[in-house]
Structure formats: C-alpha cells, structure tokens
Amino acid sequence: MSIRSVSIQLQDLSVPICSMFELCNSAGERALQERQRQHMARGLPKQKPIAGVKEVIVVASGKGGVGKSTTAVNLALGLMANDQSKSVGILDADVYGPSVPKLMNLKGNPELTDKNLMRPLVNFGIPCMSMGFLVEEVAPIVWRGLMVMSAIEKLIRQVDWGNLDYLVIDMPPGTGDVQLSITQNIPIAGAVIVSTPQDIALLDARRGAEMFRKVNVQVLGLVQNMSVFQCPKCNHQTHIFGSDGAKELAQTLGVEMLGDIPLHLNIRETSDKGQPMVVSSPDSPEAEAYRRVAAAVVRRLAEHPR
C-alpha cells in the first residue's frame, strides 16, 4: 500500500488523528493515575481510631503566627460551652513549638496509669496532652523526622483519653511529616483552616486546604482570624491585615466560612495568662465569636458525617 493511499484512508476516518492521540493520552494518564493511587494505597498504614474518641477535629494553618493555637483552644472550650453534655480534649501536635500548656495554664508531667498510659493534664474541664508536658519549658526540641513521628505516635496512642466526643488537635503550621502522619494513621472527622486576611497567609492557608483534600480529609471551613481591629477609645474599625481575604478564599475553594475572630487586646492578654476568652470573659463579643465558630463546626460535622 502506497503512502498516498494510507493518508487518504486516514483522512476518511470519522475521528481526526490528533483527537485519537488525545484520547489515547487521556486514557493512558487516567490509567497511570489509577495505578499510582493503588500503589500509594498499598503503602499507607491502615487508619486506627483513638480509643475512646468519637470524632477528631484538626485545626491547621499553612503559616505560623496566625493565631491557630489560640483558635484551637477556644474552639475546644466553645464546643463544651455550647453543649455541656459533650466531653472535649486537646492534643497539641506542634512538637517543636507547643503552645497548649501556656494557653491552658498547665504545668507538670503526666502520671501513668496501670496500663502504662499517660494521663492528660486537665484544666477548665478539658484534658490536654502536649510535648510541652514532657520537656522543660524553654528546652528546644532538636529532633529529626523519625523522632518526631515516634513522639506523635506516643501522644496519640499512649494516652488515656477516657471517653471524648471531640478531640481537637492543634496541628503544627505547614504541610509536612506530622500532618501526613496524623491524617494517614487516624480517622479525621474534619479540618478547620485558620488564616488572617493577609495575602501571604492566605497563600499558605490554601496549600493547607489542598493538602487535606489530597489525603481525603474534609475541610470543614475557614476561620478568618484577626479580621478587624476596633479602637478601644473611638471604636473606629481598621482592617490591619486586609478585609475579607479568607472569605474570598473560602469561596474559591468551595468551602464554608466558619467565622471571623477580631484582633483584640483581650484575646492576647487572656491567652498569655492562660485564661482563654471563652472561660475568662464568656459574655464578651470575642468569646461569642469563638462559640459561633464552634457551633458552625458541629453543624458541618452533622451535615457531612465521616
């Protein structure tokens, strides 16, 4: 058969040659992605629930310094304040920079049970576990990744949490080993992403949200922290870090905006004293903002049960 006759026959095909190649490439890519997914699934550990814990909520941010830990602590307290029949615990997974001991005004070393499990330290009715209870307050954690993973495993599995309706995990900033280890080893009911309205913080918040999607953890929504500063003298409002940035990101990602937390001196002062807003100033607008976030989280969990 001549080259000319072959080209004529190809021209008579109902599907153009370029389309045929595109279809083949597309099918090949899908097959490759499916093989990669199956290969990764075989290598992942099986998720095992934490004994006694009904639902795990992770509080995360792509960047440090956006008020994630303060939000996590007040979220946990808000969950219990909204429904006092619920039991709530806090796990501080930020091994390198644990903040929960300071925020919850807790010091000391955990006692051990007869089964050699650590008993969480308790304040405001919330059992807490943190690497900060196991090292000196100012001691730096200079560990490689494997040691960090081992510590996280102990904080998760070797703690007597009792019976909890919610365990709030204060995640370290970023999208690294700790985040992957936790999301791959325990079932997560949902993730709360905390960000300021500032563009540079929103970029990292988006990375955090996309990371949870890649590991099949539902993003419950975003919390816009330090949303507005109100002058205590004249009540003039100033958007120091920008306005509505997190709301716009939530729309872009197709997730819910869980609430706004203002930039307020009282939040900083009560946090430094280890007296979180929800318990120290329960009637304040700031405490009400945290309780609204907690209510939104519970509603989202009910709408999309794991």
PDB file of N, CA and C in Angstrom, residues 11 33 49 74 101 111 117 154 156 168 194 215 235 237 276:
ATOM      1  N   GLN A  11      -7.554  10.112   6.232  1.00  0.00           N
ATOM      2  CA  GLN A  11      -8.388  11.297   6.136  1.00  0.00           C
ATOM      3  C   GLN A  11      -9.862  10.946   6.172  1.00  0.00           C
ATOM      4  N   GLN A  33      -2.639   7.280  36.669  1.00  0.00           N
ATOM      5  CA  GLN A  33      -3.057   7.853  37.949  1.00  0.00           C
ATOM      6  C   GLN A  33      -3.713   6.796  38.834  1.00  0.00           C
ATOM      7  N   PRO A  49      -8.751   4.145  64.842  1.00  0.00           N
ATOM      8  CA  PRO A  49      -9.307   5.181  65.726  1.00  0.00           C
ATOM      9  C   PRO A  49      -8.565   5.260  67.052  1.00  0.00           C
ATOM     10  N   ASN A  74      -9.752  27.854  72.110  1.00  0.00           N
ATOM     11  CA  ASN A  74     -11.075  28.453  72.306  1.00  0.00           C
ATOM     12  C   ASN A  74     -12.163  27.685  71.555  1.00  0.00           C
ATOM     13  N   PRO A 101       0.247  24.162  76.703  1.00  0.00           N
ATOM     14  CA  PRO A 101       0.491  24.323  78.149  1.00  0.00           C
ATOM     15  C   PRO A 101       0.347  25.764  78.625  1.00  0.00           C
ATOM     16  N   GLU A 111       0.956  11.714  84.757  1.00  0.00           N
ATOM     17  CA  GLU A 111       1.083  10.477  85.514  1.00  0.00           C
ATOM     18  C   GLU A 111       0.778   9.292  84.598  1.00  0.00           C
ATOM     19  N   LEU A 117      -0.195   4.046  80.426  1.00  0.00           N
ATOM     20  CA  LEU A 117      -0.654   5.122  79.555  1.00  0.00           C
ATOM     21  C   LEU A 117      -0.557   6.457  80.293  1.00  0.00           C
ATOM     22  N   LYS A 154       3.276   8.356  70.152  1.00  0.00           N
ATOM     23  CA  LYS A 154       3.077   8.200  71.597  1.00  0.00           C
ATOM     24  C   LYS A 154       1.994   9.148  72.111  1.00  0.00           C
ATOM     25  N   ILE A 156      -0.529  10.163  70.572  1.00  0.00           N
ATOM     26  CA  ILE A 156      -1.833   9.713  70.088  1.00  0.00           C
ATOM     27  C   ILE A 156      -2.259   8.412  70.764  1.00  0.00           C
ATOM     28  N   VAL A 168      -9.770  17.803  69.766  1.00  0.00           N
ATOM     29  CA  VAL A 168      -9.269  18.879  68.906  1.00  0.00           C
ATOM     30  C   VAL A 168      -7.746  18.780  68.859  1.00  0.00           C
ATOM     31  N   VAL A 194      -7.180  27.937  59.725  1.00  0.00           N
ATOM     32  CA  VAL A 194      -7.135  29.279  60.322  1.00  0.00           C
ATOM     33  C   VAL A 194      -6.180  30.144  59.513  1.00  0.00           C
ATOM     34  N   VAL A 215      -5.357  14.067  50.934  1.00  0.00           N
ATOM     35  CA  VAL A 215      -5.365  12.899  51.820  1.00  0.00           C
ATOM     36  C   VAL A 215      -6.787  12.543  52.256  1.00  0.00           C
ATOM     37  N   ASN A 235     -13.722  53.443  68.892  1.00  0.00           N
ATOM     38  CA  ASN A 235     -14.467  52.368  68.226  1.00  0.00           C
ATOM     39  C   ASN A 235     -14.307  52.359  66.702  1.00  0.00           C
ATOM     40  N   GLN A 237     -12.963  51.134  63.305  1.00  0.00           N
ATOM     41  CA  GLN A 237     -12.500  49.813  62.877  1.00  0.00           C
ATOM     42  C   GLN A 237     -11.452  49.943  61.769  1.00  0.00           C
ATOM     43  N   PRO A 276      -8.224  31.452  78.647  1.00  0.00           N
ATOM     44  CA  PRO A 276      -8.829  31.694  77.325  1.00  0.00           C
ATOM     45  C   PRO A 276     -10.139  32.468  77.411  1.00  0.00           C
TER      46      PRO A 276
END
